[in-house]
mmCIF file of C-alpha atoms in Angstrom:
data_model
loop_
_atom_site.group_PDB
_atom_site.id
_atom_site.type_symbol
_atom_site.label_atom_id
_atom_site.label_comp_id
_atom_site.label_asym_id
_atom_site.label_seq_id
_atom_site.Cartn_x
_atom_site.Cartn_y
_atom_site.Cartn_z
ATOM 1 C CA MET A 1 2.577 -40.005 11.669
ATOM 2 C CA PHE A 2 0.316 -37.031 10.900
ATOM 3 C CA ILE A 3 0.966 -34.818 7.893
ATOM 4 C CA TYR A 4 -0.745 -31.432 7.843
ATOM 5 C CA LEU A 5 -1.483 -30.266 4.326
ATOM 6 C CA ILE A 6 -2.616 -26.780 3.473
ATOM 7 C CA SER A 7 -3.276 -25.252 0.106
ATOM 8 C CA LEU A 8 -0.734 -22.971 -1.528
ATOM 9 C CA GLU A 9 -3.243 -20.118 -1.214
ATOM 10 C CA ASP A 10 -3.601 -20.688 2.553
ATOM 11 C CA TYR A 11 0.159 -20.866 2.917
ATOM 12 C CA MET A 12 0.685 -17.555 1.065
ATOM 13 C CA GLN A 13 -2.079 -15.832 3.051
ATOM 14 C CA ARG A 14 -0.400 -16.905 6.282
ATOM 15 C CA ARG A 15 2.977 -15.646 5.066
ATOM 16 C CA ILE A 16 1.440 -12.279 4.226
ATOM 17 C CA PHE A 17 -0.334 -12.128 7.600
ATOM 18 C CA TRP A 18 2.940 -12.827 9.451
ATOM 19 C CA SER A 19 4.598 -9.929 7.639
ATOM 20 C CA LEU A 20 2.067 -7.287 8.741
ATOM 21 C CA ARG A 21 3.257 -4.582 11.138
ATOM 22 C CA LYS A 22 1.321 -3.446 14.196
ATOM 23 C CA PRO A 23 -1.487 -0.938 13.518
ATOM 24 C CA ALA A 24 -0.751 2.761 13.156
ATOM 25 C CA THR A 25 -2.316 4.961 15.824
ATOM 26 C CA GLU A 26 -4.942 7.603 15.105
ATOM 27 C CA SER A 27 -2.476 10.309 16.133
ATOM 28 C CA LEU A 28 0.217 8.962 13.792
ATOM 29 C CA ILE A 29 -2.235 8.911 10.876
ATOM 30 C CA THR A 30 -3.514 12.409 11.677
ATOM 31 C CA THR A 31 0.052 13.757 11.883
ATOM 32 C CA PHE A 32 0.821 12.122 8.533
ATOM 33 C CA GLU A 33 -2.313 13.649 6.962
ATOM 34 C CA ASP A 34 -1.417 17.082 8.367
ATOM 35 C CA LYS A 35 2.035 16.864 6.748
ATOM 36 C CA LEU A 36 0.462 15.881 3.426
ATOM 37 C CA GLY A 37 -2.264 18.494 3.609
ATOM 38 C CA PHE A 38 -4.842 15.852 2.607
ATOM 39 C CA HIS A 39 -6.987 13.277 4.358
ATOM 40 C CA LEU A 40 -6.318 9.686 3.376
ATOM 41 C CA PRO A 41 -9.143 7.920 1.534
ATOM 42 C CA LEU A 42 -11.259 6.071 4.126
ATOM 43 C CA ASP A 43 -10.320 2.530 3.067
ATOM 44 C CA LEU A 44 -6.601 3.379 3.013
ATOM 45 C CA ARG A 45 -6.900 5.005 6.454
ATOM 46 C CA SER A 46 -8.739 1.925 7.728
ATOM 47 C CA SER A 47 -5.982 -0.283 6.343
ATOM 48 C CA PHE A 48 -3.368 1.633 8.379
ATOM 49 C CA LEU A 49 -5.522 1.226 11.481
ATOM 50 C CA LEU A 50 -5.307 -2.559 10.912
ATOM 51 C CA HIS A 51 -1.583 -2.626 10.065
ATOM 52 C CA ASP A 52 1.113 -0.060 9.303
ATOM 53 C CA GLY A 53 2.433 -1.754 6.175
ATOM 54 C CA GLN A 54 4.593 -4.849 6.093
ATOM 55 C CA THR A 55 7.989 -5.768 7.459
ATOM 56 C CA ASN A 56 10.861 -6.101 5.060
ATOM 57 C CA VAL A 57 11.062 -9.875 5.204
ATOM 58 C CA ALA A 58 10.885 -12.743 2.759
ATOM 59 C CA TYR A 59 7.328 -13.674 3.755
ATOM 60 C CA VAL A 60 5.820 -11.551 1.002
ATOM 61 C CA PRO A 61 5.367 -13.287 -2.362
ATOM 62 C CA LEU A 62 7.282 -11.616 -5.181
ATOM 63 C CA GLN A 63 4.163 -10.903 -7.234
ATOM 64 C CA PHE A 64 2.681 -8.898 -4.350
ATOM 65 C CA PRO A 65 4.523 -5.632 -3.629
ATOM 66 C CA ARG A 66 5.379 -5.118 0.062
ATOM 67 C CA LEU A 67 3.060 -2.525 1.598
ATOM 68 C CA TYR A 68 4.775 0.625 2.872
ATOM 69 C CA SER A 69 4.418 1.954 6.397
ATOM 70 C CA LEU A 70 3.475 5.613 6.902
ATOM 71 C CA ALA A 71 7.134 6.411 7.650
ATOM 72 C CA GLU A 72 8.239 4.696 4.430
ATOM 73 C CA ILE A 73 5.652 6.621 2.406
ATOM 74 C CA GLU A 74 6.977 9.851 3.871
ATOM 75 C CA ASN A 75 10.545 8.839 2.938
ATOM 76 C CA VAL A 76 9.557 7.991 -0.640
ATOM 77 C CA LEU A 77 7.732 11.309 -0.988
ATOM 78 C CA ASN A 78 10.819 13.145 0.282
ATOM 79 C CA ASP A 79 13.163 11.219 -2.033
ATOM 80 C CA GLU A 80 11.028 11.232 -5.192
ATOM 81 C CA PRO A 81 8.488 14.082 -4.923
ATOM 82 C CA TYR A 82 8.383 14.707 -8.674
ATOM 83 C CA ILE A 83 6.892 11.266 -9.281
ATOM 84 C CA TYR A 84 3.980 11.637 -6.887
ATOM 85 C CA ASP A 85 3.329 15.375 -6.994
ATOM 86 C CA ARG A 86 0.085 16.482 -8.589
ATOM 87 C CA ARG A 87 0.084 15.124 -12.116
ATOM 88 C CA GLN A 88 -1.141 18.056 -14.199
ATOM 89 C CA ASP A 89 -1.711 15.861 -17.214
ATOM 90 C CA MET A 90 -4.057 13.535 -15.315
ATOM 91 C CA ASN A 91 -5.114 15.770 -12.385
ATOM 92 C CA LEU A 92 -3.955 13.179 -9.832
ATOM 93 C CA MET A 93 -2.523 13.576 -6.332
ATOM 94 C CA LEU A 94 -0.745 10.275 -5.790
ATOM 95 C CA ILE A 95 0.937 8.806 -2.726
ATOM 96 C CA PRO A 96 2.979 5.597 -2.887
ATOM 97 C CA THR A 97 1.531 2.678 -0.925
ATOM 98 C CA ALA A 98 3.868 -0.068 -2.182
ATOM 99 C CA LYS A 99 6.699 -0.241 -4.705
ATOM 100 C CA GLY A 100 5.127 0.685 -8.024
ATOM 101 C CA ILE A 101 1.642 1.220 -6.521
ATOM 102 C CA ALA A 102 0.041 4.568 -5.642
ATOM 103 C CA VAL A 103 -3.351 5.852 -4.459
ATOM 104 C CA ASP A 104 -4.960 9.087 -5.624
ATOM 105 C CA MET A 105 -5.737 11.139 -2.520
ATOM 106 C CA GLU A 106 -8.856 12.720 -4.000
ATOM 107 C CA THR A 107 -10.609 9.714 -5.575
ATOM 108 C CA GLY A 108 -9.046 6.756 -3.763
ATOM 109 C CA ASN A 109 -8.292 5.103 -7.115
ATOM 110 C CA VAL A 110 -5.270 2.788 -7.177
ATOM 111 C CA TYR A 111 -2.638 3.152 -9.916
ATOM 112 C CA GLN A 112 0.397 1.228 -11.043
ATOM 113 C CA MET A 113 3.445 3.435 -11.461
ATOM 114 C CA LEU A 114 5.731 2.363 -14.293
ATOM 115 C CA GLY A 115 9.223 3.797 -13.988
ATOM 116 C CA TYR A 116 10.149 7.363 -13.203
ATOM 117 C CA GLY A 117 7.720 9.858 -14.649
ATOM 118 C CA GLY A 118 5.751 7.202 -16.511
ATOM 119 C CA THR A 119 2.014 7.480 -16.951
ATOM 120 C CA PRO A 120 0.125 5.942 -14.008
ATOM 121 C CA ILE A 121 -2.063 3.007 -15.057
ATOM 122 C CA PHE A 122 -5.467 2.642 -13.392
ATOM 123 C CA LEU A 123 -5.845 -0.635 -11.451
ATOM 124 C CA HIS A 124 -8.841 -0.399 -9.079
ATOM 125 C CA LYS A 125 -11.371 2.074 -7.710
ATOM 126 C CA THR A 126 -10.483 1.475 -4.053
ATOM 127 C CA TRP A 127 -7.529 0.351 -1.926
ATOM 128 C CA ALA A 128 -9.677 -2.363 -0.317
ATOM 129 C CA ARG A 129 -10.547 -3.777 -3.744
ATOM 130 C CA TYR A 130 -6.884 -3.747 -4.779
ATOM 131 C CA LEU A 131 -5.913 -5.699 -1.643
ATOM 132 C CA MET A 132 -8.668 -8.282 -2.215
ATOM 133 C CA ILE A 133 -7.689 -8.950 -5.820
ATOM 134 C CA SER A 134 -3.941 -8.868 -5.322
#
């Protein structure tokens, strides 16, 4: 009998990979950017060209927030615009990329959003770096 052992890290990476949606198209991303009135930071745009968020399944570990699709981001912005609108106190233009996570459209910095109207907490300088560490 053969037993195949993999590390917990490998197992979790595979679960995350299985949960990824198909890539967003250039036209879908451009339409999304036109609605926002901003261009996505390059690494966030590249991420959507690889996958359009994650499916809503149990493959995603609890400590890693499920990544939103472009359509889900648009829905969150429509439902909760006051959270992500330009933060005058911090001069940020945030869009949600996962539950409790947002990216500043101008700098590409990643922030953790704590509750409604809470002060965003800086996490990483780029979306790619956030994904590598998380």
